[in-house]
mmCIF file of C-alpha atoms and ligand atoms in Angstrom:
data_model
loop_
_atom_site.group_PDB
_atom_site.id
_atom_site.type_symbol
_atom_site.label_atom_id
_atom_site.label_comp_id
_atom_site.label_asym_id
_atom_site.label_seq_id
_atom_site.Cartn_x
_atom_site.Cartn_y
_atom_site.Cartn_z
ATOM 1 C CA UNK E 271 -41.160 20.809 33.118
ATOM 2 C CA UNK E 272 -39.463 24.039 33.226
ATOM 3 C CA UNK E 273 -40.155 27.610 33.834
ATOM 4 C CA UNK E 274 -43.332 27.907 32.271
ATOM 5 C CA UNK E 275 -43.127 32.160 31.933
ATOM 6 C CA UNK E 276 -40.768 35.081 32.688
ATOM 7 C CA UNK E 277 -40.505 38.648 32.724
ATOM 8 C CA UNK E 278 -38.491 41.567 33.312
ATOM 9 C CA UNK E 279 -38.333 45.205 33.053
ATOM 10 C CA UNK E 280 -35.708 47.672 31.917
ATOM 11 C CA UNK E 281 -35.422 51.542 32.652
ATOM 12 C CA UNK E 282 -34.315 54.600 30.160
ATOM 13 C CA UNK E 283 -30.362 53.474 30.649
ATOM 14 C CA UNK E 284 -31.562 49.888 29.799
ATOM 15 C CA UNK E 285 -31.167 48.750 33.278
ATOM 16 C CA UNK E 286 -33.027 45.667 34.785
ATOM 17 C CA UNK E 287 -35.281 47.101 37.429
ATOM 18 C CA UNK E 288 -37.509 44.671 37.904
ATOM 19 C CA UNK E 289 -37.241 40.792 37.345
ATOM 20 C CA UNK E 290 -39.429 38.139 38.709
ATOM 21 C CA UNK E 291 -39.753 34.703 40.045
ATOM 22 C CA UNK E 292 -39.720 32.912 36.663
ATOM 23 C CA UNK E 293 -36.387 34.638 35.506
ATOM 24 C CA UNK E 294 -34.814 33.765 38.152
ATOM 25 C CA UNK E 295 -36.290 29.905 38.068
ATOM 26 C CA UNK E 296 -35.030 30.024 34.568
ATOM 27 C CA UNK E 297 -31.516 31.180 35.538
ATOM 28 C CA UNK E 298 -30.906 28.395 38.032
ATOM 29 C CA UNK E 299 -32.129 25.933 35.427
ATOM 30 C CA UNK E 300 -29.987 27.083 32.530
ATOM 31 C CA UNK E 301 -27.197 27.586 34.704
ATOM 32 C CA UNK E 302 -26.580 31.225 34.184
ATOM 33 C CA UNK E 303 -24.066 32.925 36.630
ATOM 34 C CA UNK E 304 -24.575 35.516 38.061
ATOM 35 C CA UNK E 305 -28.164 35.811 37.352
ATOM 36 C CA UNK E 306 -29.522 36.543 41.329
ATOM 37 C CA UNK E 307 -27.448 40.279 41.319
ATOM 38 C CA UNK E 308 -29.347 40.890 37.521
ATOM 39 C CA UNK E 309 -31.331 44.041 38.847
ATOM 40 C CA UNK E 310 -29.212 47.240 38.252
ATOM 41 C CA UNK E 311 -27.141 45.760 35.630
ATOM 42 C CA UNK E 312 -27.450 46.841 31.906
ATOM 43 C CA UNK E 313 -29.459 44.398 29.844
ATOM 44 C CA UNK E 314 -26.556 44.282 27.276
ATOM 45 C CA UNK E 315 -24.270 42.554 29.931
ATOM 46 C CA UNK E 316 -26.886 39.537 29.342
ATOM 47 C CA UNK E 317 -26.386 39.330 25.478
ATOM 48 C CA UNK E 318 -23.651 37.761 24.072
ATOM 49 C CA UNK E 319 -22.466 38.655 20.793
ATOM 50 C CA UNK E 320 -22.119 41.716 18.842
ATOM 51 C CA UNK E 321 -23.812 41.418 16.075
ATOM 52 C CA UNK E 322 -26.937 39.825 18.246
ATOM 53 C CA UNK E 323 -26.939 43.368 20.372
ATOM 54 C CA UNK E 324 -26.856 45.624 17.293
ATOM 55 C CA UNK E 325 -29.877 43.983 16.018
ATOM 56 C CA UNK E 326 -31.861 43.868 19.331
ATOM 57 C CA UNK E 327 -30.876 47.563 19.917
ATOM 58 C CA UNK E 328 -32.553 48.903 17.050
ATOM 59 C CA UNK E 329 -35.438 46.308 17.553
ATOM 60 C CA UNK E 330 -36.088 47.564 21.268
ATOM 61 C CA UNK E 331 -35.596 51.463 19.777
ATOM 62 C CA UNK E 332 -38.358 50.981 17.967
ATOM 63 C CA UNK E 333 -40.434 49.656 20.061
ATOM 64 C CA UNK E 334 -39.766 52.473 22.291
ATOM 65 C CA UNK E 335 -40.068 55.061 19.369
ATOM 66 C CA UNK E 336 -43.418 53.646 17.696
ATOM 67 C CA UNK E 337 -44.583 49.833 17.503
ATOM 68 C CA UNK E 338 -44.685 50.064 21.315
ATOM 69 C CA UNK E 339 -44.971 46.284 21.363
ATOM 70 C CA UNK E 340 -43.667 43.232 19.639
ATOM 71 C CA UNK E 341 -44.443 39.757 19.585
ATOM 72 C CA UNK E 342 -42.116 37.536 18.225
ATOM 73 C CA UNK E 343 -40.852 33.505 18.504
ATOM 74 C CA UNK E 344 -37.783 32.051 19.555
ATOM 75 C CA UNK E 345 -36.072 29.151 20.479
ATOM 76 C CA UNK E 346 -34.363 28.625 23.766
ATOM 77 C CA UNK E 347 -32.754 25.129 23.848
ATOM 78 C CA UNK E 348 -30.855 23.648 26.882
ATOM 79 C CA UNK E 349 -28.452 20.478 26.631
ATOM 80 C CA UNK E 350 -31.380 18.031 27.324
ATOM 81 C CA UNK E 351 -34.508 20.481 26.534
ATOM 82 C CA UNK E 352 -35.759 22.150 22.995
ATOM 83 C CA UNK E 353 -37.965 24.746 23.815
ATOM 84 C CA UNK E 354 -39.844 27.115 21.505
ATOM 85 C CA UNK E 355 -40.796 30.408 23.658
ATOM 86 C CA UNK E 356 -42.677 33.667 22.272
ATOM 87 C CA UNK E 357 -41.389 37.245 23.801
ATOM 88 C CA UNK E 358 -43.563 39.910 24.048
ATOM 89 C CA UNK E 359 -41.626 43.436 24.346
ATOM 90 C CA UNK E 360 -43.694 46.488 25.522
ATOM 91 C CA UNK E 361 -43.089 50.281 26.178
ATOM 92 C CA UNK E 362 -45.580 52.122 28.567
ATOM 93 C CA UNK E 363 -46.301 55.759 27.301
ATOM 94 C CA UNK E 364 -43.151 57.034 27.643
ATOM 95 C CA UNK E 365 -41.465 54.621 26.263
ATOM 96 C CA UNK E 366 -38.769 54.985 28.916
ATOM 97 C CA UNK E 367 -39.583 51.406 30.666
ATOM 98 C CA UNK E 368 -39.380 48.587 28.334
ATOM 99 C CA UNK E 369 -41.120 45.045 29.558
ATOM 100 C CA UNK E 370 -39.714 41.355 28.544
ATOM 101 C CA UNK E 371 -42.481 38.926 28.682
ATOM 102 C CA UNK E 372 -41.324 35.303 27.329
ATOM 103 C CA UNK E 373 -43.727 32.363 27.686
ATOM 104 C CA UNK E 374 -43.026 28.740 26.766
ATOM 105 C CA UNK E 375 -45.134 27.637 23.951
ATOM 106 C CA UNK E 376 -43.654 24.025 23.538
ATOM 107 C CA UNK E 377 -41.300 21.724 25.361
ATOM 108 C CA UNK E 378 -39.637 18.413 24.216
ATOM 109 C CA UNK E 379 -37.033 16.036 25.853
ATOM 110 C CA UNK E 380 -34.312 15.300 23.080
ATOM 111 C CA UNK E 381 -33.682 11.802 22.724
ATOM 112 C CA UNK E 382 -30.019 12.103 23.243
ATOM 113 C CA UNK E 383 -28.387 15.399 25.195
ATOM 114 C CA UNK E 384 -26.413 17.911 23.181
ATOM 115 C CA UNK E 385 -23.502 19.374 24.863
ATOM 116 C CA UNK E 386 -23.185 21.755 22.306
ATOM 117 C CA UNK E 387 -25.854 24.190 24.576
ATOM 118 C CA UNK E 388 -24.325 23.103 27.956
ATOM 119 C CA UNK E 389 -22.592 25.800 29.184
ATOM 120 C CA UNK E 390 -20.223 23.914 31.400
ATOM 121 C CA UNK E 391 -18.931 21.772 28.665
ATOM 122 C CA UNK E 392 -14.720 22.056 28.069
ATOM 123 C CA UNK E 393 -14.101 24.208 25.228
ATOM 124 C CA UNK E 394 -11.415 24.103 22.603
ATOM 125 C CA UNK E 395 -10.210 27.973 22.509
ATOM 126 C CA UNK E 396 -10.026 29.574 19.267
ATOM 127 C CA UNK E 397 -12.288 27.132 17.571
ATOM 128 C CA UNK E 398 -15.505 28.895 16.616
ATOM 129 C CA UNK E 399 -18.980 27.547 15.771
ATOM 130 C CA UNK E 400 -21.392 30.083 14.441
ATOM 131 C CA UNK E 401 -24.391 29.797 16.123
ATOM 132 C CA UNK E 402 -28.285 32.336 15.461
ATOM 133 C CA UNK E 403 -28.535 33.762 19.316
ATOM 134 C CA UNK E 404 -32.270 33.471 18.228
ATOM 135 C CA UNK E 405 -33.252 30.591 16.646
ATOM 136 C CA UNK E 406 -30.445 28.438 17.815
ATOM 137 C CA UNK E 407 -29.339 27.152 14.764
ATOM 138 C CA UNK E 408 -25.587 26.351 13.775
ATOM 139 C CA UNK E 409 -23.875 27.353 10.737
ATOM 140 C CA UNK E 410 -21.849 24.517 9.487
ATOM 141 C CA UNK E 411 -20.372 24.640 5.197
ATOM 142 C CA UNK E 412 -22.583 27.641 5.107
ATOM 143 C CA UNK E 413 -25.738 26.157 6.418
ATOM 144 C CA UNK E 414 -27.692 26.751 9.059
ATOM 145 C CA UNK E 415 -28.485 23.613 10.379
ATOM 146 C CA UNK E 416 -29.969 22.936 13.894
ATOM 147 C CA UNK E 417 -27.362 20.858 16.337
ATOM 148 C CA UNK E 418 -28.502 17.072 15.550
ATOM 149 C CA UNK E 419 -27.269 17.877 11.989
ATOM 150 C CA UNK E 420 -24.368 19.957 13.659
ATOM 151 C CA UNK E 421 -23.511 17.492 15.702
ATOM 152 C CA UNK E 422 -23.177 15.064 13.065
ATOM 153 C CA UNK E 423 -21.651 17.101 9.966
ATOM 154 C CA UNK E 424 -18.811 18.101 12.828
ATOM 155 C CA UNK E 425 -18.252 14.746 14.061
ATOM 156 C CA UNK E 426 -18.777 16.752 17.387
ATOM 157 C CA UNK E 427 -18.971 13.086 19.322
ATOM 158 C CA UNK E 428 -15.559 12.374 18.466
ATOM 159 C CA UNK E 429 -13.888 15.133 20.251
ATOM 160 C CA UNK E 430 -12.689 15.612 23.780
ATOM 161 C CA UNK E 431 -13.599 19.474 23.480
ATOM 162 C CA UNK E 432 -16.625 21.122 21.510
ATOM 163 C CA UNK E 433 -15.876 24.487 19.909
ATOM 164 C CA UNK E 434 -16.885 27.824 21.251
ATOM 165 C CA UNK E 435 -19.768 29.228 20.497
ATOM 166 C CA UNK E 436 -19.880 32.151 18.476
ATOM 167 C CA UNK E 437 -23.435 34.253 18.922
ATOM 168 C CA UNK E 438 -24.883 35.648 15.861
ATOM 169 C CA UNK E 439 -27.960 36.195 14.323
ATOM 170 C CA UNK E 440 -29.136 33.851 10.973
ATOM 171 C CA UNK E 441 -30.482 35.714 8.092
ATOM 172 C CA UNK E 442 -34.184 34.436 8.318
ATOM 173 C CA UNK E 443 -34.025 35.643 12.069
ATOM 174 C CA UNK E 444 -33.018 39.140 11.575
ATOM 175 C CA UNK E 445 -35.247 39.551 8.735
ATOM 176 C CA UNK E 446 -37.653 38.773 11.173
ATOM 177 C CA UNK E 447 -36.562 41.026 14.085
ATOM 178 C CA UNK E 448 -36.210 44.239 11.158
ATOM 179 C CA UNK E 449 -39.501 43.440 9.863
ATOM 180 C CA UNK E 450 -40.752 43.292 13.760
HETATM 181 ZN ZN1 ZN H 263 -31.804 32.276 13.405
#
């Protein structure tokens, strides 16, 4: 079973000032790097892909400008894991501090690992693979497929390396997060 909840806070610079127990739990077990020296950091160092930060930019300006606070689903999937979280994000009155709250809403063992989210996996440079930074989907002949179907339209079991990863954002997902 894995981290079951985590949260963390962010100032007016969008700096982590506070983290707690369950992020740093569900660094170790996702192998981030670099996670324990998170607090002081910008928030943006944490998100990969440009396209990914645009949209959560504007998202987190307005909750700091009027919604205040946003509930929304997304999918956080490890090698062996699928996991389907929700995030809260809340501004206090100011709307200078800005608080992450994800929970775990389901958990499932896959049946057979996918390297494609290990993180430690070789990598052939200068192959890219689309993937949503928020639903985790992969976009393969212009479809976004999740990675069993992936997997299998790449013929990603056949090759010594897997492609790099190139974080994006699906256009069901940032319907979602504009319509947040
Ligand atoms: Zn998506």
């Amino acid at each position: 079973m894995s981290v079951e909840a985590l949260s963390y806070a962010i100032d007016d610079q969008d700096r982590l000032i506070r983290v707690d127990d369950g992020y740093y739990r569900f660094a170790a077990e996702n192998g981030w790097d670099g996670a324990g020296a998170s607090l002081g950091r910008s928030l943006w160092d944490f998100v990969a892909g440009h396209e990914v930060k645009k949209l959560q930019r504007l998202l987190l300006r307005r909750v700091r400008e009027g919604v205040r606070d946003v509930e929304l689903p997304f999918r956080c999937d490890g090698p062996e894991m699928t996991r389907e979280m929700d995030i809260r994000i809340a501004a206090d009155k100011s709307g200078r501090v800005v608080m992450f709250s994800a929970k775990l809403r389901a958990e499932e063992e896959r049946e057979e690992p996918q390297p494609l989210f290990d993180p430690n996996v070789p990598r052939d440079n200068g192959d890219f693979l689309p993937m949503c930074a928020w639903c985790d989907r992969f976009l393969v002949e212009g479809e976004w497929v999740a990675v069993e179907e992936a997997a299998k339209r790449l013929e990603l079991f056949r090759r010594s390396k897997l492609p790099e990863l190139d974080h994006g954002i699906c256009p069901q997902c940032s319907g979602q997060l504009l319509a947040a």
